[in-house]
Each structure stands twice: as C-alpha cells, then as structure tokens.
Amino acid sequence: MMKQLAISTSGLEVRYGETVALTGVDIEIKRGSVLAVIGPNGAGKSAFLKALAGTVKPYAGKVNCRGASPSFVLQSTDVDKSLPISVREVVSLGRYSEIGLFKRFKKSDHDIVDQALERMDISELGNSQFHDLSGGQQQRVLIAQGLVQETETILLDEPVNGLDISSREIILNTILEEVKKGRTVVFSTHDLNHAQLSDEVLLLNNCPCCLGAPEDVLTESNLRNAYGDSHLHFGDELLLDDPHHSHTSPYDEKRIRTF
C-alpha cells in the first residue's frame, strides 16, 4: 500500500529581494519518512525548510502540507539572546500552537512538556535560564519544543551541527523514534553520515541536483557536481570540506564511504 503524502511542492521558488535562494523544487515527501536536505551553505536549505513551514512566502509555486502546519525547529543561534526565559518556558511555548495562546495549561499539557524534557535528557534543567546552557543543551530544548507541538511533520534546520556527541546521539535517536510513530521528519545537515540515516536525500545547490535514496544521491559524482572540488577522496572514504561552511566545531567531521 502506497504511503500518503505529508508534504508536496510544485515549482517552488523562494527569493529574498532580487536574490533567488531556491528554485524549481518539485518534491513529494511521504508520511512517516525522513528526508535529509544537503548542499553547500547558501544552497537554499534553510529557504526550503522555511517555505515548508510557511514562514516565508514562495515567490512562485506551491507548498501543500497534510494537516496542521509543521513544527519548525530553528538552530539555537537564532534565538534572541536578550530574552530572559527558562528551559521549561521555552518548551511550554510549543504547546500554545495546540491549545491556543490564551488558554490555561491542563495537567495533560504539563505531562506532555515533562515527557519531552525527559526524552531530551534535560528534565533537571527546567528552571535554568535557556541562554546559560551549552549549545547542545539549547538545541535539545528547542527539539523538545518541537515535540510538544505534536504535529504530523517536524522540520529541523541543521539540528546536530557542531554539537557534542551526547546531544547529537539524543537528537538523532529522537528523530528515528518519531518516524517509527508515523511522524514525518525533514532535516538539513552538512554531515553525510547523518544523511544516510534518511529514507531519501535532497541534494540542493539553489535548485535540486538530485533526489532519491541515500545510496543513489550520496555518490562522489553527485557531491562534486553540487559542491565543486571541495571533496577530497582518501582511500575508501570521501571527506567533505565545504569552504562555505563557517562552523568550526571539532564535531563537524564529515566522512562517508564511497559507493
């Protein structure tokens, strides 16, 4: 039996002023699947996610989403650092899209927040100030905020980029758990190994270079076409060194076995 679609786009184009961030995207994302979006910095990954989330209006084309608008989890660096807010308050904000902005929390809402905090291993940080946390802890808080929205689809903008190993594993495991529950996950990444965990990979360079199963998309030929000569081949591994990637974390090593 063919899976239902969670999201589809037709002729999607996103522009920022006169700059074309993304164009020509026709894609069908199956319900209960994982799509990884890869490509160099400036290739349109964030523009794609924002268009799916409805936070930017397409210049052309259409986005069709099943059910309610997807949850959209930003990177922790996108949060206003001047905002005094606790971890629990950040996560709780995600429930208002479900219950309404002026409604009081019920016990069930508090339970959902508690469960999300526990899943992301941040229960003991509930009263801590969000901006006092490490980058990995902040990202786990934002993932928890996405979880409590309980939407059918969750969008993640580079959710594990530059994080410590523990945070990275918790987030990746949570993604796989959500898909097992029937949720659809779309995430952008610079890490080719993480892209291999997906059902399909969309390789972008302002327009789709290719779309398909990881073993079909993550080939040396396709990656060189998208990234240029920033790929170096060492034995049975392909090392991705993206010159446009501004993050310098020691956790950002990107290796993949060649096919």
Coordinates of C-alpha atoms in Angstrom, one line a residue:
M1 CA 0.0 0.0 0.0
M2 CA 1.4 3.4 -1.0
K3 CA 2.1 5.8 1.8
Q4 CA 0.2 9.0 1.9
L5 CA 2.0 12.3 1.3
A6 CA 2.9 14.6 4.2
I7 CA 4.2 17.5 2.0
S8 CA 4.4 18.2 -1.7
T9 CA 5.8 21.1 -3.6
S10 CA 5.3 22.2 -7.2
G11 CA 7.5 24.7 -9.0
L12 CA 8.7 26.1 -5.6
E13 CA 10.8 29.2 -5.8
V14 CA 12.0 31.4 -2.9
R15 CA 13.5 34.8 -3.3
Y16 CA 15.0 37.3 -0.9
G17 CA 14.6 40.6 -2.7
E18 CA 16.2 40.0 -6.1
T19 CA 18.2 37.0 -4.9
V20 CA 17.0 33.6 -5.9
A21 CA 17.5 31.4 -2.9
L22 CA 15.8 28.3 -4.3
T23 CA 14.1 27.4 -7.5
G24 CA 12.4 24.6 -9.4
V25 CA 11.6 22.3 -6.4
D26 CA 9.1 19.6 -7.2
I27 CA 9.0 17.0 -4.4
E28 CA 6.7 14.6 -2.7
I29 CA 7.6 13.7 0.9
K30 CA 5.9 10.5 2.1
R31 CA 4.1 10.4 5.5
G32 CA 6.2 8.6 8.2
S33 CA 9.5 9.1 6.4
V34 CA 12.8 11.0 6.9
L35 CA 14.1 13.4 4.2
A36 CA 17.6 14.8 4.6
V37 CA 18.4 18.1 2.8
I38 CA 22.1 18.6 2.0
G39 CA 24.1 21.1 0.0
P40 CA 26.7 23.9 0.4
N41 CA 26.0 26.9 2.6
G42 CA 23.8 29.3 0.6
A43 CA 22.3 26.4 -1.5
G44 CA 18.8 27.1 -0.3
K45 CA 18.4 24.5 2.5
S46 CA 17.0 27.0 5.1
A47 CA 14.9 28.6 2.4
F48 CA 13.4 25.2 1.6
L49 CA 12.5 24.5 5.2
K50 CA 11.1 28.0 5.8
A51 CA 8.9 27.6 2.7
L52 CA 7.6 24.2 4.0
A53 CA 7.0 25.8 7.4
G54 CA 5.2 28.8 5.9
T55 CA 7.5 31.3 7.5
V56 CA 8.5 32.7 4.0
K57 CA 6.1 33.1 1.1
P58 CA 7.1 31.4 -2.1
Y59 CA 7.9 33.7 -4.9
A60 CA 6.4 31.1 -7.2
G61 CA 5.0 27.6 -7.0
K62 CA 3.0 25.9 -4.2
V63 CA 3.5 24.0 -1.0
N64 CA 0.9 21.5 0.2
C65 CA 1.0 20.1 3.7
R66 CA -1.2 17.4 5.2
G67 CA -2.9 18.5 8.4
A68 CA -1.7 21.4 10.6
S69 CA 1.4 23.4 9.8
P70 CA 4.6 21.6 10.5
S71 CA 6.7 22.2 13.7
F72 CA 9.8 24.2 12.7
V73 CA 12.8 23.8 14.9
L74 CA 15.4 26.6 14.4
Q75 CA 19.1 26.4 15.4
S76 CA 19.8 27.7 18.9
T77 CA 21.9 30.5 17.4
D78 CA 18.6 32.0 16.0
V79 CA 17.1 32.7 19.5
D80 CA 17.3 36.3 20.8
K81 CA 20.0 36.2 23.5
S82 CA 18.4 39.2 25.3
L83 CA 15.3 37.2 26.2
P84 CA 15.2 36.0 29.8
I85 CA 13.4 32.7 29.7
S86 CA 13.7 29.4 31.4
V87 CA 14.1 26.0 29.8
R88 CA 10.6 24.9 30.8
E89 CA 9.1 28.1 29.5
V90 CA 10.8 27.6 26.1
V91 CA 9.4 24.1 25.8
S92 CA 6.0 25.1 27.0
L93 CA 5.7 27.7 24.3
G94 CA 5.3 24.9 21.8
R95 CA 2.0 23.8 23.4
Y96 CA 0.3 27.1 22.6
S97 CA 0.0 26.3 18.9
E98 CA -2.1 23.3 20.0
I99 CA -4.2 24.8 22.8
G100 CA -4.4 28.4 21.8
L101 CA -2.4 31.4 23.1
F102 CA -4.8 32.5 25.9
K103 CA -5.8 29.0 27.2
R104 CA -4.6 27.7 30.5
F105 CA -2.5 24.6 30.7
K106 CA -4.2 21.4 31.7
K107 CA -2.5 18.5 33.5
S108 CA -2.2 16.8 30.2
D109 CA -0.2 19.7 28.7
H110 CA 2.2 19.7 31.7
D111 CA 2.6 16.0 31.2
I112 CA 3.5 16.4 27.5
V113 CA 6.1 19.0 28.4
D114 CA 7.5 16.7 31.1
Q115 CA 7.8 13.9 28.7
A116 CA 9.6 16.0 26.1
L117 CA 12.1 17.3 28.7
E118 CA 12.7 13.7 29.8
R119 CA 13.2 12.4 26.3
M120 CA 15.8 15.1 25.6
D121 CA 17.5 14.4 29.0
I122 CA 17.0 18.0 30.2
S123 CA 14.5 17.5 33.0
E124 CA 16.9 18.7 35.6
L125 CA 17.4 21.9 33.7
G126 CA 13.8 23.0 33.7
N127 CA 14.3 26.1 35.9
S128 CA 17.6 27.1 34.3
Q129 CA 17.9 30.1 32.0
F130 CA 17.9 29.0 28.4
H131 CA 20.9 31.2 27.5
D132 CA 23.0 29.8 30.3
L133 CA 23.1 26.4 28.7
S134 CA 25.6 24.9 26.3
G135 CA 24.9 24.8 22.6
G136 CA 24.0 21.1 22.7
Q137 CA 21.6 21.6 25.7
Q138 CA 20.0 24.6 24.0
Q139 CA 19.4 22.6 20.8
R140 CA 17.8 19.8 22.8
V141 CA 15.5 22.3 24.4
L142 CA 14.3 23.5 21.0
I143 CA 13.8 20.0 19.8
A144 CA 11.6 19.4 22.9
Q145 CA 9.7 22.5 22.0
G146 CA 9.0 21.0 18.6
L147 CA 8.0 17.6 20.1
V148 CA 5.3 19.1 22.3
Q149 CA 3.5 20.6 19.3
E150 CA 2.6 17.1 18.3
T151 CA 2.2 17.9 14.6
E152 CA 2.4 15.3 11.9
T153 CA 5.6 16.8 10.4
I154 CA 8.6 18.3 12.1
L155 CA 11.2 20.4 10.3
L156 CA 14.7 20.7 11.7
D157 CA 17.3 23.2 10.5
E158 CA 20.8 21.6 11.0
P159 CA 19.7 20.1 14.3
V160 CA 23.0 18.5 15.2
N161 CA 25.5 20.8 13.6
G162 CA 28.6 21.4 15.8
L163 CA 27.1 19.7 18.9
D164 CA 28.7 17.4 21.4
I165 CA 28.4 13.6 20.8
S166 CA 25.8 13.1 23.6
S167 CA 23.5 15.8 22.3
R168 CA 23.9 14.6 18.7
E169 CA 23.0 11.0 19.6
I170 CA 20.0 12.0 21.6
I171 CA 18.6 14.2 18.8
L172 CA 19.3 11.6 16.0
N173 CA 17.7 8.8 18.1
T174 CA 14.7 11.0 18.7
I175 CA 14.3 11.6 15.0
L176 CA 14.2 7.9 14.3
E177 CA 11.8 7.3 17.2
E178 CA 9.4 9.9 15.9
V179 CA 9.4 8.4 12.4
K180 CA 8.6 5.0 14.0
K181 CA 5.5 6.6 15.5
G182 CA 4.4 7.7 12.0
R183 CA 5.7 11.3 12.1
T184 CA 7.4 12.8 9.1
V185 CA 10.8 14.5 9.6
V186 CA 12.7 16.8 7.3
F187 CA 16.1 18.0 8.4
S188 CA 19.0 19.8 6.8
T189 CA 22.6 18.7 7.5
H190 CA 26.2 19.1 6.5
D191 CA 27.0 15.6 7.7
L192 CA 26.8 13.0 5.0
N193 CA 26.8 10.2 7.5
H194 CA 23.6 11.6 9.1
A195 CA 22.1 12.0 5.7
Q196 CA 22.5 8.2 5.3
L197 CA 20.0 7.7 8.1
S198 CA 17.2 9.1 6.0
D199 CA 14.8 7.4 3.6
E200 CA 15.5 10.0 0.9
V201 CA 18.1 12.7 0.4
L202 CA 17.5 16.0 -1.5
L203 CA 20.8 17.5 -2.8
L204 CA 20.4 21.2 -3.4
N205 CA 22.5 23.9 -5.0
N206 CA 19.8 26.6 -5.3
C207 CA 17.9 24.1 -7.3
P208 CA 17.5 20.3 -6.9
C209 CA 20.6 18.5 -8.1
C210 CA 19.1 15.1 -7.3
L211 CA 16.6 13.4 -5.1
G212 CA 16.4 9.7 -4.1
A213 CA 17.7 7.0 -1.7
P214 CA 20.9 7.9 0.1
E215 CA 22.9 5.3 -1.8
D216 CA 21.8 6.9 -5.1
V217 CA 22.3 10.5 -4.1
L218 CA 25.4 10.4 -1.9
T219 CA 27.9 9.5 -4.7
E220 CA 31.2 11.2 -5.4
S221 CA 29.9 12.4 -8.8
N222 CA 26.7 14.0 -7.4
L223 CA 28.6 15.6 -4.5
R224 CA 31.3 17.0 -6.7
N225 CA 28.6 18.5 -9.0
A226 CA 27.0 20.2 -6.1
Y227 CA 30.0 21.3 -4.0
G228 CA 32.6 21.6 -6.7
D229 CA 36.1 20.4 -5.9
S230 CA 35.8 20.7 -2.2
H231 CA 35.6 17.0 -1.9
L232 CA 38.9 15.1 -1.3
H233 CA 39.0 11.3 -1.9
F234 CA 41.0 9.3 0.6
G235 CA 41.0 5.6 0.0
D236 CA 37.6 4.1 0.7
E237 CA 36.2 7.4 2.3
L238 CA 35.1 10.7 0.9
L239 CA 36.0 13.7 3.1
L240 CA 33.7 16.7 2.7
D241 CA 35.4 20.0 3.3
D242 CA 32.8 22.7 2.5
P243 CA 34.7 26.0 2.1
H244 CA 31.4 27.9 2.6
H245 CA 30.7 26.2 6.0
S246 CA 31.5 28.8 8.6
H247 CA 31.2 26.4 11.7
T248 CA 34.5 25.1 13.0
S249 CA 33.4 22.7 15.7
P250 CA 35.6 19.6 16.1
Y251 CA 32.4 17.6 15.9
D252 CA 31.8 18.6 12.3
E253 CA 33.9 16.0 10.6
K254 CA 32.0 14.7 7.6
R255 CA 33.1 11.3 6.2
I256 CA 31.2 8.9 4.1
R257 CA 32.2 5.6 2.4
T258 CA 32.2 5.9 -1.3
F259 CA 30.0 3.7 -3.4

